[in-house]
CSV table of C-alpha atoms in Angstrom, one decimal:
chain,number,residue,atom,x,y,z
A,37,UNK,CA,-23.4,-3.8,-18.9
A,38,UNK,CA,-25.7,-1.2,-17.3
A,39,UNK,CA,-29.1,-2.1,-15.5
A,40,UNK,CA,-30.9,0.2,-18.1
A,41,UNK,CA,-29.3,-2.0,-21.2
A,42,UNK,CA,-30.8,-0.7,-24.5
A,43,UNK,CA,-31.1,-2.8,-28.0
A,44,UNK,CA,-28.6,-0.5,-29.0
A,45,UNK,CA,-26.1,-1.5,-26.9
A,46,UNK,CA,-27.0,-5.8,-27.2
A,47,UNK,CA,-26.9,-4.9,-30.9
A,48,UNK,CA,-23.2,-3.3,-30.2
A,49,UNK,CA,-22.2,-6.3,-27.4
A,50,UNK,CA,-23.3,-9.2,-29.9
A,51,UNK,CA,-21.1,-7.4,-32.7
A,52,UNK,CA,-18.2,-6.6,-30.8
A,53,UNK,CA,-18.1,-10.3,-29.9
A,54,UNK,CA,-18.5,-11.4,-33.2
A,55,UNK,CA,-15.3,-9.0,-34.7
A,56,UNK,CA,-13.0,-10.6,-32.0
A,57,UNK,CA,-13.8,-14.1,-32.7
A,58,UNK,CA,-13.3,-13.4,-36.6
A,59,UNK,CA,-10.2,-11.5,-35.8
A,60,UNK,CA,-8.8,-14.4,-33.2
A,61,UNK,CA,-9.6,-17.2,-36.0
A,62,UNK,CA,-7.5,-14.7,-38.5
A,63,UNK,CA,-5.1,-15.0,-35.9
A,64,UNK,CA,-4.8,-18.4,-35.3
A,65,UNK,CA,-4.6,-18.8,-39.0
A,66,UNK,CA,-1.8,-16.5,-39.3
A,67,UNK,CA,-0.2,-17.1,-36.7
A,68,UNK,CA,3.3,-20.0,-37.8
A,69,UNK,CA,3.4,-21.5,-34.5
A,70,UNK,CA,0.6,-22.2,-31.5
A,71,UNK,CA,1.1,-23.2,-27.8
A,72,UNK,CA,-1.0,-26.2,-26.7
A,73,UNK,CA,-4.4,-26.4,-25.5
A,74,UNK,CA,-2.7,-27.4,-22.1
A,75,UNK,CA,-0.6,-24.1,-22.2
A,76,UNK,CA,-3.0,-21.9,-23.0
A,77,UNK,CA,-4.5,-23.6,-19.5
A,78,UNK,CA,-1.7,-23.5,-17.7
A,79,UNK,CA,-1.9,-19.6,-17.0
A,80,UNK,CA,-4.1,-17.6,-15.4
A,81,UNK,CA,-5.5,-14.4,-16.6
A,82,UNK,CA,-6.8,-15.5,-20.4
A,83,UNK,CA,-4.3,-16.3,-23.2
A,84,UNK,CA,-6.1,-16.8,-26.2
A,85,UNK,CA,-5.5,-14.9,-29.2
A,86,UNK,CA,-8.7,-12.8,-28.6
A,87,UNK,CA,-7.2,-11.6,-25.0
A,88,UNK,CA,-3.8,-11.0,-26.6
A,89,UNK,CA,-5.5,-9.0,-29.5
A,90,UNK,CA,-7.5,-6.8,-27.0
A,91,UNK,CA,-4.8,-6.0,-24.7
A,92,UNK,CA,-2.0,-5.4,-27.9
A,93,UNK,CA,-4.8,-3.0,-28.9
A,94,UNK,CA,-4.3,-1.0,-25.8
A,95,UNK,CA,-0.9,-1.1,-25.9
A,96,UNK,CA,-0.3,0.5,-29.6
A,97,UNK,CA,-3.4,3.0,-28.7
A,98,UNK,CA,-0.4,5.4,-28.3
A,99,UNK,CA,2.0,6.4,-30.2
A,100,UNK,CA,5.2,4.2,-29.5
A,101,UNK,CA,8.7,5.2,-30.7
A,102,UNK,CA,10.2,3.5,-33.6
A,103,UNK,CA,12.9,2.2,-31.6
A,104,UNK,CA,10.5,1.6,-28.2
A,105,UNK,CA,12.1,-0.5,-25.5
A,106,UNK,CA,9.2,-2.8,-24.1
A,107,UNK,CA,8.9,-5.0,-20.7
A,108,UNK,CA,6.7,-7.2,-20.7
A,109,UNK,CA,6.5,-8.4,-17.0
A,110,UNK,CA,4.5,-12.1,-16.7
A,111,UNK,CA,5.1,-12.7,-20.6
A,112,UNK,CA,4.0,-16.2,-20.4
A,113,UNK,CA,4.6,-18.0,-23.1
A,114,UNK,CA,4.5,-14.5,-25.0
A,115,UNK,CA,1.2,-14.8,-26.3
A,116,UNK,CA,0.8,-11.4,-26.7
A,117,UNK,CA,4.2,-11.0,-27.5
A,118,UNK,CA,2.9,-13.1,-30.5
A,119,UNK,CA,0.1,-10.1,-31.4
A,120,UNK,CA,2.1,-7.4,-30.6
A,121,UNK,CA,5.2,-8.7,-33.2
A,122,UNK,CA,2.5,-8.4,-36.1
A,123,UNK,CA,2.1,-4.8,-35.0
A,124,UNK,CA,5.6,-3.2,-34.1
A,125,UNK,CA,8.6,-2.6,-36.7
A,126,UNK,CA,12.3,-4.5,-36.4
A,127,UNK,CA,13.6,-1.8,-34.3
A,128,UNK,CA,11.7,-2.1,-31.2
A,129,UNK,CA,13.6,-3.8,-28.4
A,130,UNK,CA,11.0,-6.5,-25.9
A,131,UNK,CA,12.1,-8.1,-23.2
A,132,UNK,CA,9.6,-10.9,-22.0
A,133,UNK,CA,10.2,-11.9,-18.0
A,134,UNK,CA,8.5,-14.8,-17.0
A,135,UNK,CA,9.4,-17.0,-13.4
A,136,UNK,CA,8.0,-20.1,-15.5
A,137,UNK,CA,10.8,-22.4,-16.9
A,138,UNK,CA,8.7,-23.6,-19.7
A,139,UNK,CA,6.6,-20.5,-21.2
A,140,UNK,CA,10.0,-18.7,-21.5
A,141,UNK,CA,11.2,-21.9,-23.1
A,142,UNK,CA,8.6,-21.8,-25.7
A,143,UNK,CA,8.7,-18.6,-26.3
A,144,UNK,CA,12.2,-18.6,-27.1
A,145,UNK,CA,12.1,-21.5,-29.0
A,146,UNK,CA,9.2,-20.6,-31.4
A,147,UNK,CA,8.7,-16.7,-31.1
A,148,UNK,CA,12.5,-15.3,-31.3
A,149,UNK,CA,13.3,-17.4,-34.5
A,150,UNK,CA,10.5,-15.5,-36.4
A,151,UNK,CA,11.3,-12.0,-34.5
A,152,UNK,CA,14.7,-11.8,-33.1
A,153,UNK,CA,13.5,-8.0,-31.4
A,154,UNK,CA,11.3,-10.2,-29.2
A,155,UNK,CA,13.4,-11.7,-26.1
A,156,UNK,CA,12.3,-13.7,-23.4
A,157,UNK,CA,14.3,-14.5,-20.3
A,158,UNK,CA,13.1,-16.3,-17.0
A,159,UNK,CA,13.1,-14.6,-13.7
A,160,UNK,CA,13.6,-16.7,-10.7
A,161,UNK,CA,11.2,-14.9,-8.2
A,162,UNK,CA,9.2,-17.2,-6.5
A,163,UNK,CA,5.1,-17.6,-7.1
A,164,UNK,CA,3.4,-20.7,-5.8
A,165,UNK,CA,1.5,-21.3,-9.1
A,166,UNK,CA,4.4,-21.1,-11.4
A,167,UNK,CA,7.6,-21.1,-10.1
A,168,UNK,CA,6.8,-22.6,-6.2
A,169,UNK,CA,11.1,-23.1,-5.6
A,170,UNK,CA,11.9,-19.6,-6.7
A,171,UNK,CA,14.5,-18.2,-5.1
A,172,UNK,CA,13.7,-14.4,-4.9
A,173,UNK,CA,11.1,-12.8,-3.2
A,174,UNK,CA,9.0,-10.2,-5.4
A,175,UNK,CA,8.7,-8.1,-3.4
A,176,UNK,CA,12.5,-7.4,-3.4
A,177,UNK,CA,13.0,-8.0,-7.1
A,178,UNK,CA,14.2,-5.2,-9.1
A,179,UNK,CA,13.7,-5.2,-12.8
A,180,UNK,CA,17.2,-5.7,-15.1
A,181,UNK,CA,17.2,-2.5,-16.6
A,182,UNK,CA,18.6,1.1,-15.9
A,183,UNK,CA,16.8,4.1,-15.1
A,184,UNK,CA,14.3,5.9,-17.5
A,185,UNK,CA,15.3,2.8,-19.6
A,186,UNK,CA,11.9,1.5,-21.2
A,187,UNK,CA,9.3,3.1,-23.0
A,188,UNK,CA,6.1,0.9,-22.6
A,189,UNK,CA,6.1,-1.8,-18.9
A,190,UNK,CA,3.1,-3.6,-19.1
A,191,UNK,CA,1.6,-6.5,-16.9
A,192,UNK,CA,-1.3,-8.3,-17.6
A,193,UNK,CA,-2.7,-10.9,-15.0
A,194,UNK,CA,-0.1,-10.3,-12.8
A,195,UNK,CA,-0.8,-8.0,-9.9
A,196,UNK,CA,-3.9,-10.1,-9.7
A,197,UNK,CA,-1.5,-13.0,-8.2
A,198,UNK,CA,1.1,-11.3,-6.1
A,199,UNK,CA,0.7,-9.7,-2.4
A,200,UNK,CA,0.2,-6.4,-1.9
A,201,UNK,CA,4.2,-5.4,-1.2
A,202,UNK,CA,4.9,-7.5,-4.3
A,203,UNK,CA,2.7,-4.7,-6.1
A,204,UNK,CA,4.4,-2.0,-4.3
A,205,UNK,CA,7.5,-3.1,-5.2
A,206,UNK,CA,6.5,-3.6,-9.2
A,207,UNK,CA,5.1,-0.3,-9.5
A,208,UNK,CA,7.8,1.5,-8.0
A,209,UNK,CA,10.5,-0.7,-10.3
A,210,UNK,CA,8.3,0.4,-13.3
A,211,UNK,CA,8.4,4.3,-12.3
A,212,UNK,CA,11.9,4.1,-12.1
A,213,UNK,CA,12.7,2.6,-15.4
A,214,UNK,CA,10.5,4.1,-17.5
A,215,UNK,CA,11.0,7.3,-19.8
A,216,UNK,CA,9.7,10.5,-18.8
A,217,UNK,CA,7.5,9.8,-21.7
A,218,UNK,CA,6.9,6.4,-20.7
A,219,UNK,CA,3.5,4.2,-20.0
A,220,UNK,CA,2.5,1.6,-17.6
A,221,UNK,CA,-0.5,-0.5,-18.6
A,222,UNK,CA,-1.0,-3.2,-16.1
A,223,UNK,CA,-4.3,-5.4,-14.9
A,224,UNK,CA,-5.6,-5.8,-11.4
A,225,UNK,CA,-8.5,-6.5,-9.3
A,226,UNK,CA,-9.5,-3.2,-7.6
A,227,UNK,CA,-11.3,-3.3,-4.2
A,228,UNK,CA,-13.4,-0.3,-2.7
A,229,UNK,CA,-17.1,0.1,-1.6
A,230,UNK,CA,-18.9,-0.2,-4.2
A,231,UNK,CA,-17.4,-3.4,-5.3
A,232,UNK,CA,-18.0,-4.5,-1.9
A,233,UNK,CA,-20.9,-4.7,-1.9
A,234,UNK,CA,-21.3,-6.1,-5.5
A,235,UNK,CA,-19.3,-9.2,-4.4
A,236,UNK,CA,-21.2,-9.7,-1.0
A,237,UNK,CA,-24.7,-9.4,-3.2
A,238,UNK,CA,-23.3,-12.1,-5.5
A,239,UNK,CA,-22.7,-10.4,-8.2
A,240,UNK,CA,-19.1,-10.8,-9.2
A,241,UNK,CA,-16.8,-13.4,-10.7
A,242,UNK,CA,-15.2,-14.2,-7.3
A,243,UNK,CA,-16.1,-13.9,-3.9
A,244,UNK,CA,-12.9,-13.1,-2.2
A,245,UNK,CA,-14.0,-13.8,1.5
A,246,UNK,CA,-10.6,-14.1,3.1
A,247,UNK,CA,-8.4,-11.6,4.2
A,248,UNK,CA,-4.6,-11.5,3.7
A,249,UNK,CA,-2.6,-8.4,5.4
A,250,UNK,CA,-4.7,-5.2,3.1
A,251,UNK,CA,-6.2,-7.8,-0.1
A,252,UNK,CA,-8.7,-10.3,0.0
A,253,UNK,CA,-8.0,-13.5,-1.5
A,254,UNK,CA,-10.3,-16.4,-3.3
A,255,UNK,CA,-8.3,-18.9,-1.8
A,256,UNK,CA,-6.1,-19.2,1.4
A,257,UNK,CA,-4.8,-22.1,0.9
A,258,UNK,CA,-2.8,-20.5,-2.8
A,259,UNK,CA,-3.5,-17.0,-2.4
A,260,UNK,CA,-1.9,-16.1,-5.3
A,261,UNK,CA,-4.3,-17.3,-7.7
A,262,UNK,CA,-7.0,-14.9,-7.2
A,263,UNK,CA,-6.0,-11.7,-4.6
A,264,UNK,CA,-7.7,-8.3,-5.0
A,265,UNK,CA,-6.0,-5.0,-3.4
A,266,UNK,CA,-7.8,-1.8,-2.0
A,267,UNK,CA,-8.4,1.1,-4.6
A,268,UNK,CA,-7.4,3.5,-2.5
A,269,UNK,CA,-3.9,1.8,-1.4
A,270,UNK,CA,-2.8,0.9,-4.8
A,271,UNK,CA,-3.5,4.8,-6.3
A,272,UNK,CA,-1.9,6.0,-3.1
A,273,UNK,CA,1.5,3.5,-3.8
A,274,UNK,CA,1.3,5.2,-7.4
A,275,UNK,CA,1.5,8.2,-6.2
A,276,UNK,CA,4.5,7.5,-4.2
A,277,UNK,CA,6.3,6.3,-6.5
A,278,UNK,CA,6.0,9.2,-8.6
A,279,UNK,CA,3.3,8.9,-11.6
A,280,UNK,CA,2.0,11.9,-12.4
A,281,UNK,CA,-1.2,10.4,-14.0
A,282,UNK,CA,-3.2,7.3,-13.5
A,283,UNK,CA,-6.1,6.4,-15.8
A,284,UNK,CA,-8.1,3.1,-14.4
A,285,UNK,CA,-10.9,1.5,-16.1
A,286,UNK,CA,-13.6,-0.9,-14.4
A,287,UNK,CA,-13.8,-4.3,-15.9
A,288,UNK,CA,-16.4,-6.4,-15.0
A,289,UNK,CA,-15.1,-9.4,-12.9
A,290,UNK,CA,-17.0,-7.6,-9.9
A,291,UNK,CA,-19.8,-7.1,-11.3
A,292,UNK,CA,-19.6,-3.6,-12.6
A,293,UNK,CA,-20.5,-2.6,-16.0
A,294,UNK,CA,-17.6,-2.1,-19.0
A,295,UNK,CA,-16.6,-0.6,-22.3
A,296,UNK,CA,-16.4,-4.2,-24.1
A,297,UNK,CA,-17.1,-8.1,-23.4
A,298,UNK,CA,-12.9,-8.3,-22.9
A,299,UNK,CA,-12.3,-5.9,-20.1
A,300,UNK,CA,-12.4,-8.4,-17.4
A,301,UNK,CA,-9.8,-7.4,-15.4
A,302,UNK,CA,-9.4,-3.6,-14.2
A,303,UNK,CA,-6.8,-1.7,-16.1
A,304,UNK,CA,-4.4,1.0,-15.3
A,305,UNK,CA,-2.4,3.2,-17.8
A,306,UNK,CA,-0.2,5.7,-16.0
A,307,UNK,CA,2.8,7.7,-16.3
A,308,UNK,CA,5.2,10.4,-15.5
A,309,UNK,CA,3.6,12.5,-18.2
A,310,UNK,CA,-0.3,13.6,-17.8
A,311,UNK,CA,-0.2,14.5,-21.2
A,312,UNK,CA,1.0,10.8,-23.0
A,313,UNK,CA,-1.8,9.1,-20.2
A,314,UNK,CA,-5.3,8.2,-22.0
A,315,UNK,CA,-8.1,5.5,-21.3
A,316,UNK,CA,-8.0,3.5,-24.0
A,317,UNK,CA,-11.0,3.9,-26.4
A,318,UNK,CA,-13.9,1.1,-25.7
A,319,UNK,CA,-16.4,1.9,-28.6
A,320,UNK,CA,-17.2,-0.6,-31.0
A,321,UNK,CA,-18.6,-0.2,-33.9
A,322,UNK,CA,-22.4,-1.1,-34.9
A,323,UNK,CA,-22.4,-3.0,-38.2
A,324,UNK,CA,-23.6,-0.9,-41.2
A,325,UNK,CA,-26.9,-2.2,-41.1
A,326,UNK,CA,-29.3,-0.5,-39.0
A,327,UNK,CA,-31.2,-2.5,-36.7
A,328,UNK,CA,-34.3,-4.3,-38.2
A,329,UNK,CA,-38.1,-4.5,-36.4
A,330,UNK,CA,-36.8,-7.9,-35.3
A,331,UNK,CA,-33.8,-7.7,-33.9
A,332,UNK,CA,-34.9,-4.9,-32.0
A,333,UNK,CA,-38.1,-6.7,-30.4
A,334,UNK,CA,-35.7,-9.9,-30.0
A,335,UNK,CA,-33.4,-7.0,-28.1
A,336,UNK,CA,-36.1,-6.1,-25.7
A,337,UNK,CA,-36.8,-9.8,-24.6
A,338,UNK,CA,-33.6,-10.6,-23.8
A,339,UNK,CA,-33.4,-8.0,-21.6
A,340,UNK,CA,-36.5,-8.3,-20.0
A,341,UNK,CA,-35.6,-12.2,-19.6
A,342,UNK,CA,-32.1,-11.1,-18.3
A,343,UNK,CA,-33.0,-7.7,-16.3
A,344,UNK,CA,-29.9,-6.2,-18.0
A,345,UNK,CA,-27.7,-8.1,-15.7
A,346,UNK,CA,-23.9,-8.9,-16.9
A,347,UNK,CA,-23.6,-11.9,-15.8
A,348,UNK,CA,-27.3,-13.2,-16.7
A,349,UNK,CA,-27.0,-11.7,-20.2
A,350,UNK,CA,-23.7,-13.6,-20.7
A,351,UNK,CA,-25.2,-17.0,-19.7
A,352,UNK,CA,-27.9,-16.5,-22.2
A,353,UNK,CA,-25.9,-15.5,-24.6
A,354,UNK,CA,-23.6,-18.9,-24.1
A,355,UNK,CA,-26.5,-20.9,-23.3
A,356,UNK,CA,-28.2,-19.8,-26.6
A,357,UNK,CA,-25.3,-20.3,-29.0
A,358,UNK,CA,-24.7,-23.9,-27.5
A,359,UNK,CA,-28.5,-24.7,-27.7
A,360,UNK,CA,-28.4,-23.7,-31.3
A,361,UNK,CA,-25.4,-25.5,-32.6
A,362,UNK,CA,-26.7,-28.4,-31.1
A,363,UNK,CA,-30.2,-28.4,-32.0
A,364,UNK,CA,-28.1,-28.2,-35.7
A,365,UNK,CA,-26.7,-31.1,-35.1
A,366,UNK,CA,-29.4,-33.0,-34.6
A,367,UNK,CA,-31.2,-31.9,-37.3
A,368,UNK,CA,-28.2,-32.7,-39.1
A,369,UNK,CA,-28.4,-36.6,-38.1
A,370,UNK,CA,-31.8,-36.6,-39.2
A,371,UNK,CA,-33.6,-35.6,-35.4
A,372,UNK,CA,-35.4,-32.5,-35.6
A,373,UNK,CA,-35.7,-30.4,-32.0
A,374,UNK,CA,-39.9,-30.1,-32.1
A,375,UNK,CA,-41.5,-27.5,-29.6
A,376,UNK,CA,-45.2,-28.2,-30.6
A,377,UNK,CA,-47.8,-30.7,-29.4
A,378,UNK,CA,-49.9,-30.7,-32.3
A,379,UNK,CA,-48.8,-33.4,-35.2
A,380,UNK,CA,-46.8,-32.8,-37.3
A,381,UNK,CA,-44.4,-31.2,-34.9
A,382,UNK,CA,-42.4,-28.5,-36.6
A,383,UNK,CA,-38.9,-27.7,-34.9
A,384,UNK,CA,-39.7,-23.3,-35.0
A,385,UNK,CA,-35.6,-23.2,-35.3
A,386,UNK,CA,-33.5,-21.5,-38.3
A,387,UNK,CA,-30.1,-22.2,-38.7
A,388,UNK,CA,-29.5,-20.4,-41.7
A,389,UNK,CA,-26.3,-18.9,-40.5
A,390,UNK,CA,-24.9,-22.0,-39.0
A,391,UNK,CA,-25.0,-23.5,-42.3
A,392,UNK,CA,-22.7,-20.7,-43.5
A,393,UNK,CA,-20.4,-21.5,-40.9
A,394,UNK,CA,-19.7,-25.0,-41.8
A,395,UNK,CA,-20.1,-26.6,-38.7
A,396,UNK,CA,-22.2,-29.3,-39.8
A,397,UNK,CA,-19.8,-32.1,-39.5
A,398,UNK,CA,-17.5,-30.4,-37.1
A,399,UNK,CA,-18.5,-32.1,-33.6
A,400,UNK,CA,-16.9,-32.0,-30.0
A,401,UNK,CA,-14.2,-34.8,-29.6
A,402,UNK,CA,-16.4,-37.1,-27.5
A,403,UNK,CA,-18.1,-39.9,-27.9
A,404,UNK,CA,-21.6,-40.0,-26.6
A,405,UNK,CA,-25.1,-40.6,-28.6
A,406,UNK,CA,-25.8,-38.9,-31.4
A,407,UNK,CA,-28.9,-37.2,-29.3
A,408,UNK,CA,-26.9,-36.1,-26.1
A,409,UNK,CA,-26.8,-32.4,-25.6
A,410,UNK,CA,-22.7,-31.3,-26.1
A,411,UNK,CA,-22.2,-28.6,-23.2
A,412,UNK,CA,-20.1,-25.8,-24.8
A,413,UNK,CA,-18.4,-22.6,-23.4
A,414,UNK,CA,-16.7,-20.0,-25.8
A,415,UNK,CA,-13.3,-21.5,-25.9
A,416,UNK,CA,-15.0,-24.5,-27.3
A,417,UNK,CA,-17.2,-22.9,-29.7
A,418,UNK,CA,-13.5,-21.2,-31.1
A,419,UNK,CA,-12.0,-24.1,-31.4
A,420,UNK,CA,-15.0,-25.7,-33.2
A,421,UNK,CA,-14.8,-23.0,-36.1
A,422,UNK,CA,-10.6,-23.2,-35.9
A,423,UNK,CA,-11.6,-27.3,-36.8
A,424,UNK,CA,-13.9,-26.1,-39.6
A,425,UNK,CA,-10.7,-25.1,-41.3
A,426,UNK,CA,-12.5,-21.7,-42.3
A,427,UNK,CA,-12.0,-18.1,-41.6
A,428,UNK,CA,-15.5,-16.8,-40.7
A,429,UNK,CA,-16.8,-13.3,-41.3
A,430,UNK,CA,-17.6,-10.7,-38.5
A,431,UNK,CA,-21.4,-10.6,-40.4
A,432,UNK,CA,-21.7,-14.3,-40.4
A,433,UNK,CA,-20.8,-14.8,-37.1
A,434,UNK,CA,-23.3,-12.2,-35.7
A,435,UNK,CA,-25.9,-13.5,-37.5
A,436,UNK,CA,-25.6,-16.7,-35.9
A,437,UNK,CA,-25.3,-15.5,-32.6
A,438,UNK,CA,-28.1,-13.1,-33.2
A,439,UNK,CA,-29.5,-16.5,-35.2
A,440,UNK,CA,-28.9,-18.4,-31.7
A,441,UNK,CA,-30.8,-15.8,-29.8
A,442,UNK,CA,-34.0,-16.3,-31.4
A,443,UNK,CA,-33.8,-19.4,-31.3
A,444,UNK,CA,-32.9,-19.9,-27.4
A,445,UNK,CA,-35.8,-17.8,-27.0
A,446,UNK,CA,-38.6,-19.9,-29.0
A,447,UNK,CA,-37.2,-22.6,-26.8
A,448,UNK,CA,-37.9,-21.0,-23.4
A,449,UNK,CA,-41.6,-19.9,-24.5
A,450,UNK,CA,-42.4,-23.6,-25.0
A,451,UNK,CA,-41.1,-24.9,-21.9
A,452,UNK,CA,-43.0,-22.2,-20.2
A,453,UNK,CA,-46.2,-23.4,-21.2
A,454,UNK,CA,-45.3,-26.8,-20.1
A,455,UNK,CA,-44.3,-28.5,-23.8
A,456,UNK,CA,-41.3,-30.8,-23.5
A,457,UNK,CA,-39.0,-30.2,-26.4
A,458,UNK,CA,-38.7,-33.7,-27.7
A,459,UNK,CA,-36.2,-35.3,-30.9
A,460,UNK,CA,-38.3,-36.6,-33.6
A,461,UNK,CA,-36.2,-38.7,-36.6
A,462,UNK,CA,-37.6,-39.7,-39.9
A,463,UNK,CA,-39.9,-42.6,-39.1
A,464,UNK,CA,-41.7,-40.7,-36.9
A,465,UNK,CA,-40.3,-42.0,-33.4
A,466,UNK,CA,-39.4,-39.4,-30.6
A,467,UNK,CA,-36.6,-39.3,-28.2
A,468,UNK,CA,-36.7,-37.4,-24.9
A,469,UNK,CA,-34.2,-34.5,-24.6
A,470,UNK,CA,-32.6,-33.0,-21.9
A,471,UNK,CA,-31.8,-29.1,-22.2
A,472,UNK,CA,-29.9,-27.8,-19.4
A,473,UNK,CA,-31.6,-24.3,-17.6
A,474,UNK,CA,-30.3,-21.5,-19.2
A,475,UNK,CA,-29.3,-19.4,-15.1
């Protein structure tokens, strides 16, 4: 997001969020079989169906034959295996390679019975995170598959965990056995001189402060789960190895601005044919309704609040929704959040769109008083609404967080002028509340 962030665009960020969550709680709901919670954990890179949706977007942005032949290196468990299978015919041919014994395991066990064109077989190369007794290096594995083979080789979150010859080697495997046709589409964390001096402001997602041969790594200790590799290196390799084009697109783990709330990761598409290599189209639509007086004046304070920074406008935006679903909550066991001094204390909060959708009795799994304050990131919000049993609408679910918004914000004027926001039940009695700072 941009320093000079317009209503527009909040207006277009707040709705783009709102269609993938709809379209990941369609998914769940459609979806015959799901991994565990502690699966979905158990690899890096994100592996909800919202990721998986986003990056099998990308992938079918191109025309893909009939018959395509697909690698999918770093499958996983084949979570987006699972989105892509809802989009491709019988005929295509994927191969899933994963070094982890058990995300190949479920995947063959509970994807390939339902889509018997979707394969998975593990790969014995070695990686400290997921497969630490390997026996083959990467950077001397070559992919099982003849030249100018495969039509689509992608890899998402996995040159973000391998060294630097482990991504010369990968790139140079996927030159040779793809079509002259063919695509690449893989994520990685890009270093050059801008980002720099993003990361040593304190402005990205990692701070990278250790050095390890050309990358920089998060940890040395297990450099493989975070390591980030020179711009200019990883265009030159690509060169070498004989793509004729290659598109890459900024996400915004460093701080930069992006296309959409998903492109975390930086993104390559490349190929031996210019012609076949495009950046994949970021615009989201705005919902059909124009802005109205309100939401544009909400708009403006929340960037003014935020400076139009990524990462502040993302913790309001989180902060906001959780403060609203539990100031709901409360109200719902008969406290009421009040932000006046003067009796009787009103609470200044809607939650008209909450109410539509049908959280009300849908609660973290914890037990704790009924007037704690439930800490809640995105993943938890999701799996709230999956709970509710419900598939929610794009509209409802931007009113709510547009809903939230105002309401986060009503909250910050009275603790600026130095009211406590207190819990006040039906007889009148009041209960101190703690709201955690929003940044």
């Amino acid at each position: 997001m941009s320093p000079n962030l317009n209503p527009t665009e909040v207006h277009q960020r707040l709705w783009t969020s709102a269609c993938m969550i709809a379209a990941e709680l369609e998914e769940r709901v459609e979806t015959r079989v799901q991994p565990t919670v502690a699966q979905e954990t158990r690899f890096n890179g994100g592996v909800a169906p919202q990721v998986a949706n986003h990056y099998a977007g990308i992938l079918t942005s191109s025309e893909l034959p009939e018959n395509a032949r697909i690698l999918d290196l770093g499958c996983g468990f084949g979570r987006i295996a699972m989105a892509l299978a809802r989009r491709l015919g019988p005929d295509v041919a994927y191969t899933g390679l994963d070094p982890n014994a058990d995300g190949i395991a479920w995947a063959q066990q509970n994807i390939t019975p339902h889509y018997p064109n979707f394969r998975f077989r593990r790969i014995d190369v070695k990686s400290k995170p997921y497969n630490p007794d390997g026996t083959e290096d990467g950077a001397r594995f070559r992919f099982p598959f003849d030249d100018a083979s495969l039509d689509l080789v992608f890899m998402i979150s996995v040159l973000t965990h391998v060294d630097l010859p482990t991504v010369e080697t990968y790139l140079r495997e996927t030159a040779r056995v793809l079509t002259p046709s063919g695509r690449l589409v893989t994520t990685i964390f890009l270093l050059d001189t801008d980002v720099d001096q993003l990361l040593a402001a304190g402005r990205g997602h990692f701070a990278l402060k250790y050095q390890n041969g050309e990358s920089r790594v998060e940890n040395p200790v297990n450099p493989e789960l975070v390591i980030a590799h020179p711009r200019h290196r990883v265009l030159e390799i690509m060169d070498q190895a004989g793509f004729a084009k290659t598109v890459a697109v900024n996400g915004h783990w460093s701080g930069r601005p992006s296309a959409q709330p998903m492109d975390f990761q930086d993104l390559l598409i490349a190929g031996h044919d210019p012609e076949t290599i495009i950046a994949p189209d970021g615009h989201s639509l705005l919902p059909a309704e124009a802005m109205t007086t309100e939401q544009v004046a909400t708009y403006a304070r929340i960037i003014a609040l935020t400076g139009g920074d990524e990462a502040r406008f993302s913790q309001f935006i989180r902060w906001s929704n959780a403060l609203a679903l539990n100031a709901f909550w409360w109200q719902c066991d008969g406290f009421r959040l009040c932000l006046q001094e003067a009796y009787p204390r009103s609470t200044g909060l809607s939650f008209e769109a909450l109410h539509r959708l049908g959280l009300e009795k849908i609660r973290p799994n914890r037990c704790s008083a009924r007037t704690a304050f439930h800490p809640l990131d995105d993943a938890a919000m999701i799996a709230l609404l999956i709970r509710a049993g419900r598939i929610s609408s794009r509209n409802i679910l931007f009113d709510a967080f547009v809903e939230a918004a105002v309401n986060g914000l009503r909250v910050l004027d009275a603790i600026n002028v130095g009211i406590a926001p207190v819990l006040n039940d039906a007889d009148g009695g009041e209960t101190a509340v703690e709201i955690p700072a929003w940044a």
